[in-house]
Structure formats: structure tokens, C-alpha cells
Amino acid sequence: MSAGEAPARLQPPGKVWRKAPSPCIGVCKFRDRGHCIGCRMTKPEKKAFKRMKRKAEKKAFFLQLTERLEEAGRLAYWTRMYRRRCERRERPCPLDKLPRSASPVEKESVPA
């Protein structure tokens, strides 16, 4: 680390969910029955997320959203874009705090 470089900010575990950026990844095309093709949220859900304050509320929302993204086959792409968004905002990624079974993992195809 050089003299002018600030140290990386470490967030206490409780603040990960409070500081979690919106799951929106900036695509914002509502073409699939009112769901965005990028994050799979509806317009009302996007507004509701901004008002969520409690950890349990945000965590449940992320769990539901990752299931929806998995069903649509968009989870790997969204995960990659959302992690990038968290890095750019210098915030810890809440995806790391989801239960292992629900935690989005990019799948690699293995030749048979």
C-alpha cells in the first residue's frame, strides 16, 4: 500500500446487510411479465428494497431473488454483475452471508 492509498474498509458483520446495495444491476428492461431481465425484480420490489431496513427482511428478499434468478437461468450472470457492483461501491457483498445451500455459485460445465 502506497502512502496516499487508503486502507481497505472492513465492515462489521452486522452492517453487511444494512449497507447492501440494491440487487439491481443496471439493465432495467421489464420485458418478462413485469420482471427486469437483469435482476428479475419488479418495479414495486425495487421501490420496496429501498425502504427495507432490517437484516432479516433484506436477507429473505435476497434468498427469494436468487431462487427466482436460478429458475430463469440468470443467477451466474447476475451474481457476477452484483459482486462487481459491490466492489465498485466498496461495500461487502451480502451474497457471502447467504446460507451455503442458497449461496449463488457460478456453475462451470464439466465435459462428460
JSON list of C-alpha atoms in Angstrom, two decimals:
[
{"chain": "A", "resi": 1, "resn": "MET", "atom": "CA", "xyz": [0.00, 0.00, 0.00]},
{"chain": "A", "resi": 2, "resn": "SER", "atom": "CA", "xyz": [1.45, 3.38, -1.00]},
{"chain": "A", "resi": 3, "resn": "ALA", "atom": "CA", "xyz": [1.48, 6.46, 1.24]},
{"chain": "A", "resi": 4, "resn": "GLY", "atom": "CA", "xyz": [-1.53, 8.10, -0.48]},
{"chain": "A", "resi": 5, "resn": "GLU", "atom": "CA", "xyz": [-3.62, 4.93, -0.61]},
{"chain": "A", "resi": 6, "resn": "ALA", "atom": "CA", "xyz": [-6.38, 4.46, 1.95]},
{"chain": "A", "resi": 7, "resn": "PRO", "atom": "CA", "xyz": [-6.64, 1.10, 3.73]},
{"chain": "A", "resi": 8, "resn": "ALA", "atom": "CA", "xyz": [-9.48, -1.18, 2.62]},
{"chain": "A", "resi": 9, "resn": "ARG", "atom": "CA", "xyz": [-12.59, -0.61, 4.70]},
{"chain": "A", "resi": 10, "resn": "LEU", "atom": "CA", "xyz": [-13.68, -3.55, 6.78]},
{"chain": "A", "resi": 11, "resn": "GLN", "atom": "CA", "xyz": [-17.33, -3.62, 7.77]},
{"chain": "A", "resi": 12, "resn": "PRO", "atom": "CA", "xyz": [-18.56, -5.22, 10.98]},
{"chain": "A", "resi": 13, "resn": "PRO", "atom": "CA", "xyz": [-20.71, -8.28, 10.13]},
{"chain": "A", "resi": 14, "resn": "GLY", "atom": "CA", "xyz": [-23.98, -6.60, 11.19]},
{"chain": "A", "resi": 15, "resn": "LYS", "atom": "CA", "xyz": [-23.52, -3.79, 8.70]},
{"chain": "A", "resi": 16, "resn": "VAL", "atom": "CA", "xyz": [-23.22, -6.05, 5.65]},
{"chain": "A", "resi": 17, "resn": "TRP", "atom": "CA", "xyz": [-26.98, -6.27, 5.22]},
{"chain": "A", "resi": 18, "resn": "ARG", "atom": "CA", "xyz": [-27.66, -2.69, 6.25]},
{"chain": "A", "resi": 19, "resn": "LYS", "atom": "CA", "xyz": [-25.20, -1.39, 3.66]},
{"chain": "A", "resi": 20, "resn": "ALA", "atom": "CA", "xyz": [-26.17, -3.89, 0.94]},
{"chain": "A", "resi": 21, "resn": "PRO", "atom": "CA", "xyz": [-26.60, -2.20, -2.44]},
{"chain": "A", "resi": 22, "resn": "SER", "atom": "CA", "xyz": [-29.82, -2.79, -4.34]},
{"chain": "A", "resi": 23, "resn": "PRO", "atom": "CA", "xyz": [-29.87, -6.08, -6.27]},
{"chain": "A", "resi": 24, "resn": "CYS", "atom": "CA", "xyz": [-30.42, -4.01, -9.42]},
{"chain": "A", "resi": 25, "resn": "ILE", "atom": "CA", "xyz": [-27.50, -4.41, -11.85]},
{"chain": "A", "resi": 26, "resn": "GLY", "atom": "CA", "xyz": [-28.49, -1.54, -14.14]},
{"chain": "A", "resi": 27, "resn": "VAL", "atom": "CA", "xyz": [-30.20, -3.39, -17.00]},
{"chain": "A", "resi": 28, "resn": "CYS", "atom": "CA", "xyz": [-33.76, -2.21, -16.17]},
{"chain": "A", "resi": 29, "resn": "LYS", "atom": "CA", "xyz": [-35.74, -3.80, -19.00]},
{"chain": "A", "resi": 30, "resn": "PHE", "atom": "CA", "xyz": [-39.11, -5.03, -17.73]},
{"chain": "A", "resi": 31, "resn": "ARG", "atom": "CA", "xyz": [-39.93, -7.44, -20.55]},
{"chain": "A", "resi": 32, "resn": "ASP", "atom": "CA", "xyz": [-40.73, -10.68, -18.77]},
{"chain": "A", "resi": 33, "resn": "ARG", "atom": "CA", "xyz": [-44.19, -10.34, -17.19]},
{"chain": "A", "resi": 34, "resn": "GLY", "atom": "CA", "xyz": [-43.13, -7.21, -15.30]},
{"chain": "A", "resi": 35, "resn": "HIS", "atom": "CA", "xyz": [-39.77, -8.60, -14.16]},
{"chain": "A", "resi": 36, "resn": "CYS", "atom": "CA", "xyz": [-36.49, -6.97, -15.12]},
{"chain": "A", "resi": 37, "resn": "ILE", "atom": "CA", "xyz": [-34.40, -9.17, -17.40]},
{"chain": "A", "resi": 38, "resn": "GLY", "atom": "CA", "xyz": [-31.24, -8.24, -15.43]},
{"chain": "A", "resi": 39, "resn": "CYS", "atom": "CA", "xyz": [-32.18, -8.65, -11.77]},
{"chain": "A", "resi": 40, "resn": "ARG", "atom": "CA", "xyz": [-35.66, -10.28, -12.06]},
{"chain": "A", "resi": 41, "resn": "MET", "atom": "CA", "xyz": [-37.19, -7.68, -9.71]},
{"chain": "A", "resi": 42, "resn": "THR", "atom": "CA", "xyz": [-40.46, -5.88, -10.43]},
{"chain": "A", "resi": 43, "resn": "LYS", "atom": "CA", "xyz": [-40.76, -2.09, -10.19]},
{"chain": "A", "resi": 44, "resn": "PRO", "atom": "CA", "xyz": [-42.63, -2.32, -6.84]},
{"chain": "A", "resi": 45, "resn": "GLU", "atom": "CA", "xyz": [-39.92, -4.64, -5.46]},
{"chain": "A", "resi": 46, "resn": "LYS", "atom": "CA", "xyz": [-37.21, -2.17, -6.48]},
{"chain": "A", "resi": 47, "resn": "LYS", "atom": "CA", "xyz": [-39.01, 0.57, -4.56]},
{"chain": "A", "resi": 48, "resn": "ALA", "atom": "CA", "xyz": [-39.64, -1.71, -1.58]},
{"chain": "A", "resi": 49, "resn": "PHE", "atom": "CA", "xyz": [-35.97, -2.69, -1.33]},
{"chain": "A", "resi": 50, "resn": "LYS", "atom": "CA", "xyz": [-35.02, 0.96, -0.78]},
{"chain": "A", "resi": 51, "resn": "ARG", "atom": "CA", "xyz": [-37.29, 1.04, 2.28]},
{"chain": "A", "resi": 52, "resn": "MET", "atom": "CA", "xyz": [-36.00, -2.22, 3.81]},
{"chain": "A", "resi": 53, "resn": "LYS", "atom": "CA", "xyz": [-34.01, -1.61, 6.97]},
{"chain": "A", "resi": 54, "resn": "ARG", "atom": "CA", "xyz": [-33.90, -4.90, 8.87]},
{"chain": "A", "resi": 55, "resn": "LYS", "atom": "CA", "xyz": [-31.35, -7.63, 8.21]},
{"chain": "A", "resi": 56, "resn": "ALA", "atom": "CA", "xyz": [-33.96, -10.41, 8.20]},
{"chain": "A", "resi": 57, "resn": "GLU", "atom": "CA", "xyz": [-36.07, -8.54, 5.66]},
{"chain": "A", "resi": 58, "resn": "LYS", "atom": "CA", "xyz": [-33.18, -7.97, 3.24]},
{"chain": "A", "resi": 59, "resn": "LYS", "atom": "CA", "xyz": [-31.81, -11.48, 3.69]},
{"chain": "A", "resi": 60, "resn": "ALA", "atom": "CA", "xyz": [-35.22, -13.02, 2.90]},
{"chain": "A", "resi": 61, "resn": "PHE", "atom": "CA", "xyz": [-35.51, -10.78, -0.15]},
{"chain": "A", "resi": 62, "resn": "PHE", "atom": "CA", "xyz": [-32.09, -11.88, -1.45]},
{"chain": "A", "resi": 63, "resn": "LEU", "atom": "CA", "xyz": [-32.94, -15.56, -0.87]},
{"chain": "A", "resi": 64, "resn": "GLN", "atom": "CA", "xyz": [-36.20, -15.21, -2.80]},
{"chain": "A", "resi": 65, "resn": "LEU", "atom": "CA", "xyz": [-34.49, -13.28, -5.58]},
{"chain": "A", "resi": 66, "resn": "THR", "atom": "CA", "xyz": [-31.65, -15.79, -6.00]},
{"chain": "A", "resi": 67, "resn": "GLU", "atom": "CA", "xyz": [-34.23, -18.59, -6.32]},
{"chain": "A", "resi": 68, "resn": "ARG", "atom": "CA", "xyz": [-36.06, -16.60, -9.00]},
{"chain": "A", "resi": 69, "resn": "LEU", "atom": "CA", "xyz": [-32.80, -15.92, -10.86]},
{"chain": "A", "resi": 70, "resn": "GLU", "atom": "CA", "xyz": [-31.86, -19.61, -10.69]},
{"chain": "A", "resi": 71, "resn": "GLU", "atom": "CA", "xyz": [-35.22, -20.62, -12.18]},
{"chain": "A", "resi": 72, "resn": "ALA", "atom": "CA", "xyz": [-34.70, -18.13, -15.01]},
{"chain": "A", "resi": 73, "resn": "GLY", "atom": "CA", "xyz": [-31.14, -19.33, -15.66]},
{"chain": "A", "resi": 74, "resn": "ARG", "atom": "CA", "xyz": [-29.72, -15.87, -14.88]},
{"chain": "A", "resi": 75, "resn": "LEU", "atom": "CA", "xyz": [-28.12, -16.47, -11.48]},
{"chain": "A", "resi": 76, "resn": "ALA", "atom": "CA", "xyz": [-24.48, -16.80, -12.61]},
{"chain": "A", "resi": 77, "resn": "TYR", "atom": "CA", "xyz": [-24.61, -13.62, -14.71]},
{"chain": "A", "resi": 78, "resn": "TRP", "atom": "CA", "xyz": [-26.43, -11.61, -12.01]},
{"chain": "A", "resi": 79, "resn": "THR", "atom": "CA", "xyz": [-24.03, -12.85, -9.31]},
{"chain": "A", "resi": 80, "resn": "ARG", "atom": "CA", "xyz": [-21.01, -11.73, -11.32]},
{"chain": "A", "resi": 81, "resn": "MET", "atom": "CA", "xyz": [-22.52, -8.29, -12.02]},
{"chain": "A", "resi": 82, "resn": "TYR", "atom": "CA", "xyz": [-23.76, -7.79, -8.44]},
{"chain": "A", "resi": 83, "resn": "ARG", "atom": "CA", "xyz": [-20.36, -8.65, -6.95]},
{"chain": "A", "resi": 84, "resn": "ARG", "atom": "CA", "xyz": [-18.80, -6.12, -9.32]},
{"chain": "A", "resi": 85, "resn": "ARG", "atom": "CA", "xyz": [-21.33, -3.52, -8.15]},
{"chain": "A", "resi": 86, "resn": "CYS", "atom": "CA", "xyz": [-20.46, -4.18, -4.50]},
{"chain": "A", "resi": 87, "resn": "GLU", "atom": "CA", "xyz": [-16.74, -3.85, -5.24]},
{"chain": "A", "resi": 88, "resn": "ARG", "atom": "CA", "xyz": [-17.23, -0.55, -7.07]},
{"chain": "A", "resi": 89, "resn": "ARG", "atom": "CA", "xyz": [-19.20, 0.83, -4.13]},
{"chain": "A", "resi": 90, "resn": "GLU", "atom": "CA", "xyz": [-16.60, -0.53, -1.71]},
{"chain": "A", "resi": 91, "resn": "ARG", "atom": "CA", "xyz": [-19.20, -2.49, 0.20]},
{"chain": "A", "resi": 92, "resn": "PRO", "atom": "CA", "xyz": [-19.06, -6.08, 1.42]},
{"chain": "A", "resi": 93, "resn": "CYS", "atom": "CA", "xyz": [-21.11, -8.42, -0.75]},
{"chain": "A", "resi": 94, "resn": "PRO", "atom": "CA", "xyz": [-24.15, -9.80, 1.12]},
{"chain": "A", "resi": 95, "resn": "LEU", "atom": "CA", "xyz": [-24.13, -12.88, -1.12]},
{"chain": "A", "resi": 96, "resn": "ASP", "atom": "CA", "xyz": [-21.23, -14.13, 1.02]},
{"chain": "A", "resi": 97, "resn": "LYS", "atom": "CA", "xyz": [-23.56, -14.13, 4.03]},
{"chain": "A", "resi": 98, "resn": "LEU", "atom": "CA", "xyz": [-26.28, -16.31, 2.47]},
{"chain": "A", "resi": 99, "resn": "PRO", "atom": "CA", "xyz": [-26.53, -19.94, 3.61]},
{"chain": "A", "resi": 100, "resn": "ARG", "atom": "CA", "xyz": [-24.22, -22.23, 1.61]},
{"chain": "A", "resi": 101, "resn": "SER", "atom": "CA", "xyz": [-27.12, -24.14, 0.03]},
{"chain": "A", "resi": 102, "resn": "ALA", "atom": "CA", "xyz": [-28.68, -20.89, -1.19]},
{"chain": "A", "resi": 103, "resn": "SER", "atom": "CA", "xyz": [-25.46, -19.06, -1.93]},
{"chain": "A", "resi": 104, "resn": "PRO", "atom": "CA", "xyz": [-25.14, -18.34, -5.64]},
{"chain": "A", "resi": 105, "resn": "VAL", "atom": "CA", "xyz": [-22.19, -20.11, -7.16]},
{"chain": "A", "resi": 106, "resn": "GLU", "atom": "CA", "xyz": [-21.23, -19.79, -10.76]},
{"chain": "A", "resi": 107, "resn": "LYS", "atom": "CA", "xyz": [-21.51, -23.17, -12.39]},
{"chain": "A", "resi": 108, "resn": "GLU", "atom": "CA", "xyz": [-18.88, -24.43, -14.77]},
{"chain": "A", "resi": 109, "resn": "SER", "atom": "CA", "xyz": [-19.73, -27.09, -17.27]},
{"chain": "A", "resi": 110, "resn": "VAL", "atom": "CA", "xyz": [-17.66, -30.20, -16.97]},
{"chain": "A", "resi": 111, "resn": "PRO", "atom": "CA", "xyz": [-17.23, -32.30, -20.11]},
{"chain": "A", "resi": 112, "resn": "ALA", "atom": "CA", "xyz": [-18.72, -35.76, -19.81]}
]
